[in-house]
Amino acid sequence: MGDFFRSLFGSPKPIASEPNTDDDFADFPSSPSPTPIYNPPPDSSSAPTAASFPEHETLPTGAAAIPYTKWYRVWERTSPRDFYAEAAIIPFIVLLTALHIWGRRKNKRKAGIWIAAHAPSLEREFASVGFDKRKGLADYGEDFSGLLKVKTAQEYVTYATGRQNVAFVDLKVKLLKRYNPLTLFLETVLSFLFESIQPPKEVMEATIYAFDGKERDLVPVKSKAELDAKDSRFKGLPNSGFDACVWAIVHKEQMKGLRAERYDVSLTATKDHKSLPQWASVMSESAEVTETLLTKGLLEAVEKAGDAFEYLIVTDQPVDKPLKLNEATPRKRVILSLRLPTSTHPSAYEPTMPIFEYFLKMPDILVATAHFRGEVTRKIRATREEESKKLKKADEGEKAEERRLEAEKKKKEIRDTRLKGLSAEEQRKFLEREREKGQKKQEKKMSRKA
């Protein structure tokens, strides 16, 4: 009866508590009953849907009816606006790479055309051309680029030897930095803004090193038999020596920079010559040297080369100013510098071929004619002796400074050793005496200045 009235007035029915059988352990929820794994039939029409599985179950892989999220659909979560940076950078990288490859190939092709035009002249004058002594020009066929060695992407070098009066000749072809257009543009702009910066240019520079009577010292031998054969071979040869001098024909546009860059040319005086074109001048240590070396053939070759000619130098002094006596050792050389034409056709080198061929034969002319009067030789020798005296004086000053520093170092070591053996009071007195001596020396200096 009581239960009936309680149900009418909404009173909740009391719930009987279950007896606690184990007070020492917490009540854990019971594990869910295992659910069987769903294996879809092979028929695609019976593919499962999301409603076929409970919420805690993972959908089987490959269920076609379940859509992918936007994380996997890249085209839904991105737009072309997200790739603007890549769209600007990638074409720029491709362009730079293409220009780099094109520039290297262009430089290699131009250097190959240069050596093809000059290789016959080198072969006529030298027994060995190129770095591979086992090959002659006939072994290269029509492609003479194998005679060159790549030093950098803009500089190619070659070498020739095996000629009377000449130890060897080094040839360098310096081209534009076509493989790096940004650097080339920057150098061009800076050359317009600053006079001290030379504009980029393409030049050929060749240097002949003369024997100067030292064949026995310069020609290498491997055995005593070769040494005896060398002595007998050189015994009948005429003397390949000639008088030392610094003499040059220079294009006037190159004169200022050349005098600043080269120490040897700074020893000369600049004079115009009536036989030379107006754009060229002579730099010489003596007028007799000019009259001896300025031949008719050289004048014609220089005039024909025109603006492609930069300078021709005969020297025995170093390029950089020597700082020590051993750096001022004379070494006789002949140097030629020519601008390369913009055209890549072999006929573009015809104007400069006469001066190049004259340059290769110039050691013979020097050996035959460069023997000056005693007065001229003494004047040239006096210039070199004066420079040697300056170097010797500077060298002696450096040695005296080194001796002074060494003496001070030893004196300091003796003082420190003596100071360590003293007591604290004796060290204090010792330092006070040193301080007083230093003050007296300073007072004497001040009184002398006054």
XYZ file of C-alpha atoms in Angstrom:
450
model
C 0.000 0.000 0.000
C 2.842 2.354 0.831
C 4.445 1.657 -2.512
C 1.202 2.563 -4.296
C 0.896 6.004 -2.598
C 4.574 6.772 -3.189
C 4.155 6.107 -6.915
C 1.157 8.478 -7.065
C 2.980 11.425 -5.429
C 6.272 10.940 -7.429
C 8.442 9.677 -4.605
C 11.397 7.706 -6.064
C 11.655 4.055 -5.345
C 14.632 3.201 -3.159
C 17.390 1.274 -4.903
C 18.854 -1.581 -3.019
C 22.617 -1.350 -2.735
C 24.677 -4.310 -3.745
C 26.842 -5.795 -1.041
C 30.567 -4.869 -1.302
C 32.388 -8.116 -1.474
C 35.960 -6.633 -1.757
C 36.804 -3.383 0.108
C 40.506 -3.433 -0.807
C 40.174 -2.818 -4.600
C 38.483 -0.044 -6.616
C 35.491 -0.846 -8.710
C 36.604 -0.891 -12.344
C 34.093 -0.756 -15.166
C 33.618 -4.062 -16.836
C 35.309 -4.555 -20.244
C 33.050 -4.381 -23.275
C 31.967 -7.563 -24.848
C 34.016 -8.468 -27.928
C 32.572 -7.411 -31.274
C 33.157 -9.611 -34.290
C 35.379 -8.183 -37.092
C 33.460 -7.267 -40.159
C 34.639 -9.040 -43.336
C 32.943 -7.484 -46.375
C 31.918 -9.760 -49.175
C 33.810 -9.529 -52.448
C 30.810 -7.938 -54.165
C 31.300 -4.145 -54.372
C 27.565 -3.572 -53.968
C 27.763 -4.755 -50.397
C 30.528 -2.307 -49.352
C 30.172 -1.143 -45.757
C 29.106 2.326 -44.764
C 29.889 4.414 -41.708
C 26.657 3.321 -40.076
C 27.681 -0.347 -40.278
C 30.288 0.075 -37.534
C 30.142 1.210 -33.936
C 31.778 4.547 -33.025
C 34.802 2.922 -31.415
C 35.544 0.707 -34.408
C 38.028 1.624 -37.201
C 36.763 1.489 -40.755
C 38.412 -1.185 -42.893
C 41.065 -0.075 -45.377
C 39.835 0.338 -48.953
C 36.200 1.128 -48.104
C 35.160 3.134 -51.171
C 32.079 4.731 -49.655
C 34.047 6.598 -46.939
C 35.277 10.048 -48.230
C 38.849 11.315 -47.633
C 39.424 14.489 -45.644
C 40.944 17.708 -47.072
C 44.343 16.827 -45.587
C 44.738 14.155 -48.246
C 43.024 16.148 -50.995
C 45.838 18.674 -51.639
C 43.924 20.390 -54.414
C 41.149 21.234 -51.954
C 43.288 22.750 -49.209
C 45.719 24.759 -51.456
C 45.460 27.337 -54.217
C 47.850 28.797 -56.842
C 48.353 31.772 -54.532
C 50.360 29.538 -52.165
C 53.038 28.935 -54.840
C 53.771 32.518 -55.947
C 57.264 32.439 -54.335
C 58.198 29.183 -56.085
C 56.799 30.496 -59.361
C 59.200 33.464 -59.124
C 62.293 31.615 -57.842
C 62.323 28.481 -60.014
C 62.374 30.301 -63.396
C 65.161 32.545 -62.064
C 67.250 29.509 -61.052
C 66.617 27.842 -64.412
C 67.653 31.036 -66.230
C 70.885 31.379 -64.227
C 71.757 27.725 -64.813
C 71.150 28.068 -68.552
C 73.278 31.245 -68.705
C 76.076 29.551 -66.750
C 76.173 26.585 -69.132
C 75.970 28.865 -72.173
C 78.749 31.140 -70.839
C 81.172 28.276 -70.198
C 80.549 26.807 -73.640
C 80.940 30.221 -75.279
C 84.272 30.812 -73.543
C 85.520 27.342 -74.431
C 84.549 27.817 -78.070
C 86.240 31.232 -78.268
C 89.445 29.914 -76.659
C 89.409 27.022 -79.130
C 89.158 29.433 -82.080
C 92.091 31.444 -80.698
C 94.387 28.426 -80.358
C 93.329 27.171 -83.805
C 94.466 30.494 -85.320
C 97.790 30.620 -83.420
C 98.776 26.946 -83.208
C 100.472 26.864 -86.674
C 102.739 29.780 -85.709
C 103.626 28.102 -82.419
C 104.400 24.830 -84.188
C 106.750 26.566 -86.628
C 108.744 28.148 -83.801
C 108.700 25.474 -81.071
C 109.369 21.758 -81.006
C 106.669 21.052 -78.391
C 103.306 22.818 -78.088
C 100.803 22.014 -75.374
C 101.121 20.063 -72.142
C 101.076 16.619 -73.784
C 104.566 16.166 -75.258
C 103.570 12.892 -76.927
C 101.168 14.657 -79.299
C 101.870 16.906 -82.260
C 99.419 19.244 -83.945
C 98.578 16.557 -86.502
C 97.280 14.348 -83.667
C 94.628 16.921 -82.760
C 93.102 17.090 -86.244
C 90.986 20.196 -86.739
C 90.140 20.602 -83.043
C 93.091 22.271 -81.270
C 91.198 22.867 -78.003
C 93.145 19.945 -76.502
C 96.239 22.177 -76.504
C 94.589 24.365 -73.870
C 94.151 23.647 -70.196
C 91.223 25.134 -68.284
C 92.548 27.106 -65.323
C 89.183 28.709 -64.518
C 85.948 29.100 -66.464
C 87.289 32.386 -67.851
C 91.023 31.597 -68.200
C 92.709 29.082 -70.505
C 96.451 28.440 -70.615
C 98.917 26.647 -72.859
C 102.667 26.145 -73.048
C 105.401 25.745 -75.656
C 109.094 24.889 -75.448
C 111.955 23.596 -77.549
C 113.533 26.593 -79.268
C 116.925 28.232 -79.433
C 117.348 31.236 -77.071
C 113.966 30.473 -75.406
C 113.450 28.323 -72.331
C 109.654 28.257 -72.699
C 106.629 30.457 -73.348
C 103.429 30.683 -71.296
C 100.222 31.808 -72.991
C 97.032 32.857 -71.190
C 93.638 33.627 -72.700
C 91.474 35.639 -70.287
C 87.799 35.910 -71.258
C 84.673 37.585 -69.877
C 82.713 36.019 -67.034
C 79.841 35.070 -69.294
C 78.999 32.179 -66.972
C 78.233 34.675 -64.172
C 76.184 37.529 -65.669
C 75.493 39.205 -62.314
C 79.220 39.561 -61.541
C 79.940 40.711 -65.093
C 77.233 43.386 -64.858
C 78.492 44.562 -61.454
C 82.104 44.853 -62.672
C 80.969 46.810 -65.725
C 78.968 49.272 -63.627
C 81.785 49.759 -61.089
C 84.292 50.429 -63.893
C 82.111 53.348 -65.017
C 81.875 54.752 -61.507
C 85.512 54.331 -60.397
C 88.606 54.976 -62.526
C 90.703 52.616 -60.418
C 88.612 49.608 -61.535
C 89.406 48.299 -65.004
C 86.412 47.390 -67.191
C 86.044 43.701 -68.070
C 87.943 42.785 -71.231
C 89.196 39.777 -73.144
C 92.960 39.609 -73.605
C 95.743 37.240 -74.552
C 98.951 37.523 -72.535
C 102.089 35.655 -73.564
C 105.400 35.569 -71.682
C 108.682 34.295 -73.151
C 111.381 33.284 -70.668
C 114.813 33.655 -72.269
C 117.714 31.285 -71.665
C 120.136 34.210 -71.279
C 123.146 31.888 -71.476
C 121.837 29.520 -68.754
C 120.889 26.533 -70.915
C 123.000 24.144 -68.833
C 121.173 25.182 -65.670
C 117.636 25.237 -67.039
C 117.487 22.128 -69.237
C 116.704 19.140 -66.957
C 118.669 15.878 -67.127
C 117.991 12.474 -65.552
C 121.405 10.805 -65.712
C 125.128 11.538 -66.080
C 125.011 10.349 -69.693
C 122.329 12.931 -70.487
C 124.402 15.583 -68.700
C 127.459 14.792 -70.846
C 125.324 14.808 -73.992
C 123.833 18.142 -72.974
C 127.271 19.701 -72.424
C 128.476 18.534 -75.816
C 125.283 19.770 -77.484
C 125.455 23.246 -75.942
C 129.203 23.626 -76.445
C 128.908 24.638 -80.087
C 125.898 26.945 -79.669
C 126.377 30.735 -79.665
C 125.882 32.645 -76.448
C 122.174 33.385 -75.867
C 122.764 36.254 -73.432
C 121.891 39.916 -73.972
C 122.145 43.104 -71.935
C 119.562 43.714 -69.227
C 117.064 46.504 -69.768
C 113.411 47.465 -69.335
C 111.791 48.645 -72.546
C 108.184 48.719 -73.730
C 105.780 49.902 -76.393
C 102.460 50.694 -74.728
C 99.039 51.817 -75.870
C 98.418 55.181 -74.234
C 95.132 54.010 -72.735
C 97.041 51.323 -70.810
C 99.980 53.478 -69.734
C 98.640 54.842 -66.443
C 97.358 51.491 -65.174
C 100.475 49.676 -66.341
C 102.826 51.986 -64.465
C 100.782 51.544 -61.285
C 100.517 47.745 -61.588
C 104.047 46.832 -62.677
C 107.204 47.668 -60.758
C 109.555 47.069 -63.694
C 107.830 49.613 -65.944
C 107.996 52.233 -63.179
C 111.803 52.349 -63.672
C 111.416 53.754 -67.207
C 110.739 57.160 -68.709
C 107.879 57.696 -71.168
C 108.520 59.336 -74.535
C 106.643 59.603 -77.806
C 108.357 58.403 -80.947
C 107.848 59.900 -84.401
C 107.685 56.485 -86.059
C 104.959 55.128 -83.785
C 101.215 55.765 -84.223
C 99.772 58.591 -82.143
C 98.008 56.149 -79.815
C 101.267 54.387 -78.818
C 104.279 55.470 -76.774
C 107.693 54.147 -75.715
C 108.762 53.471 -72.132
C 112.534 53.035 -71.918
C 115.558 53.400 -69.656
C 117.676 54.852 -72.467
C 117.183 56.359 -75.923
C 119.818 53.988 -77.339
C 117.745 50.998 -76.226
C 114.751 52.412 -78.118
C 116.707 52.995 -81.321
C 118.111 49.480 -81.142
C 114.883 47.578 -80.475
C 112.373 49.670 -82.433
C 112.812 48.002 -85.832
C 110.837 48.552 -89.019
C 109.159 45.161 -88.760
C 107.991 45.907 -85.229
C 106.592 49.301 -86.249
C 104.581 47.754 -89.073
C 103.258 44.990 -86.832
C 102.181 47.426 -84.100
C 100.455 49.708 -86.603
C 98.586 46.781 -88.177
C 97.413 45.478 -84.788
C 95.779 48.835 -84.038
C 93.589 49.079 -80.948
C 93.980 45.347 -80.321
C 97.572 46.037 -79.220
C 98.047 46.753 -75.506
C 101.779 46.467 -74.770
C 105.028 44.723 -75.612
C 107.588 44.642 -72.767
C 111.216 43.544 -72.570
C 112.232 43.302 -68.922
C 114.558 41.680 -66.426
C 112.834 43.036 -63.288
C 109.931 41.517 -61.306
C 106.330 42.604 -61.793
C 105.755 43.286 -58.076
C 108.080 45.542 -56.130
C 110.646 43.346 -54.354
C 110.761 43.501 -50.582
C 113.896 41.379 -50.178
C 117.157 41.051 -52.071
C 116.448 37.537 -53.311
C 113.194 38.763 -54.907
C 115.136 41.228 -57.087
C 117.060 38.518 -58.959
C 117.034 39.434 -62.682
C 115.041 37.152 -64.970
C 114.838 38.242 -68.583
C 111.432 38.005 -70.231
C 109.436 39.299 -73.188
C 105.737 39.969 -72.596
C 102.970 40.635 -75.133
C 99.350 41.573 -74.398
C 96.650 41.758 -77.081
C 92.921 42.364 -76.934
C 90.773 39.606 -78.379
C 88.310 40.564 -81.145
C 84.584 40.366 -80.516
C 84.111 38.217 -83.610
C 84.591 34.468 -83.290
C 85.670 33.981 -86.896
C 89.333 32.909 -87.325
C 89.928 35.740 -89.832
C 89.381 38.263 -86.993
C 92.889 37.410 -85.704
C 94.670 38.337 -88.958
C 95.528 41.933 -87.841
C 97.330 40.686 -84.703
C 99.168 37.744 -86.277
C 102.200 39.846 -87.444
C 102.872 41.218 -83.943
C 102.399 37.732 -82.442
C 104.875 36.164 -84.866
C 107.353 39.016 -84.288
C 106.991 38.454 -80.552
C 107.930 34.762 -80.932
C 111.106 35.732 -82.836
C 112.069 38.644 -80.588
C 114.502 36.640 -78.379
C 116.650 36.105 -81.498
C 116.611 39.858 -82.187
C 117.592 40.606 -78.578
C 120.480 38.138 -78.672
C 121.695 39.644 -81.934
C 121.269 43.376 -81.227
C 120.717 44.058 -77.487
C 124.381 44.744 -76.677
C 124.655 48.398 -75.746
C 127.519 50.816 -75.196
C 129.306 50.732 -71.840
C 127.861 54.110 -70.834
C 124.285 52.897 -71.355
C 124.988 49.630 -69.570
C 126.491 51.450 -66.572
C 123.463 53.736 -66.344
C 121.072 50.768 -66.362
C 123.226 48.911 -63.848
C 123.333 51.979 -61.563
C 119.534 52.051 -61.431
C 119.437 48.424 -60.316
C 122.228 48.917 -57.775
C 120.380 51.857 -56.253
C 117.249 49.727 -55.850
C 119.365 46.929 -54.390
C 120.869 49.328 -51.838
C 117.377 50.348 -50.726
C 116.408 46.723 -50.298
C 119.653 45.958 -48.458
C 119.127 48.908 -46.123
C 115.562 47.833 -45.421
C 116.741 44.257 -44.863
C 119.434 45.413 -42.418
C 116.863 47.526 -40.572
C 114.574 44.488 -40.225
C 117.452 42.368 -38.935
C 118.454 45.074 -36.444
C 114.856 45.256 -35.213
C 114.786 41.476 -34.824
C 118.042 41.581 -32.836
C 116.661 44.340 -30.603
C 113.469 42.402 -29.922
C 115.455 39.262 -29.178
C 117.695 41.154 -26.722
C 114.653 42.646 -24.975
C 113.091 39.199 -24.747
C 116.211 37.720 -23.130
C 116.469 40.697 -20.763
C 112.847 40.222 -19.726
C 113.408 36.497 -19.104
C 116.417 37.263 -16.856
C 114.367 39.885 -14.957
C 111.420 37.500 -14.444
C 113.751 34.727 -13.246
C 115.433 37.083 -10.789
C 112.086 38.450 -9.576
C 110.723 34.976 -8.817
C 113.604 34.259 -6.434
C 112.909 37.332 -4.263
C 110.619 37.640 -1.289
C 107.487 39.797 -1.337
C 109.240 42.775 0.306
C 112.260 42.490 -1.973
C 109.948 42.283 -5.020
C 108.180 45.466 -3.908
C 111.494 47.336 -3.561
C 112.699 45.963 -6.908
C 109.562 47.183 -8.701
C 109.805 50.610 -7.024
C 113.398 51.014 -8.262
C 112.290 50.072 -11.781
C 109.480 52.616 -11.637
C 111.860 55.358 -10.480
C 114.304 54.547 -13.309
C 111.477 54.715 -15.817
C 110.355 58.103 -14.513
C 113.908 59.492 -14.726
C 114.247 58.313 -18.344
C 110.936 59.941 -19.209
C 112.011 63.214 -17.562
C 115.275 63.201 -19.549
C 113.331 62.717 -22.790
C 110.998 65.583 -21.949
C 113.923 67.877 -21.111
C 115.638 67.021 -24.423
C 112.463 67.812 -26.355
C 112.130 71.115 -24.497
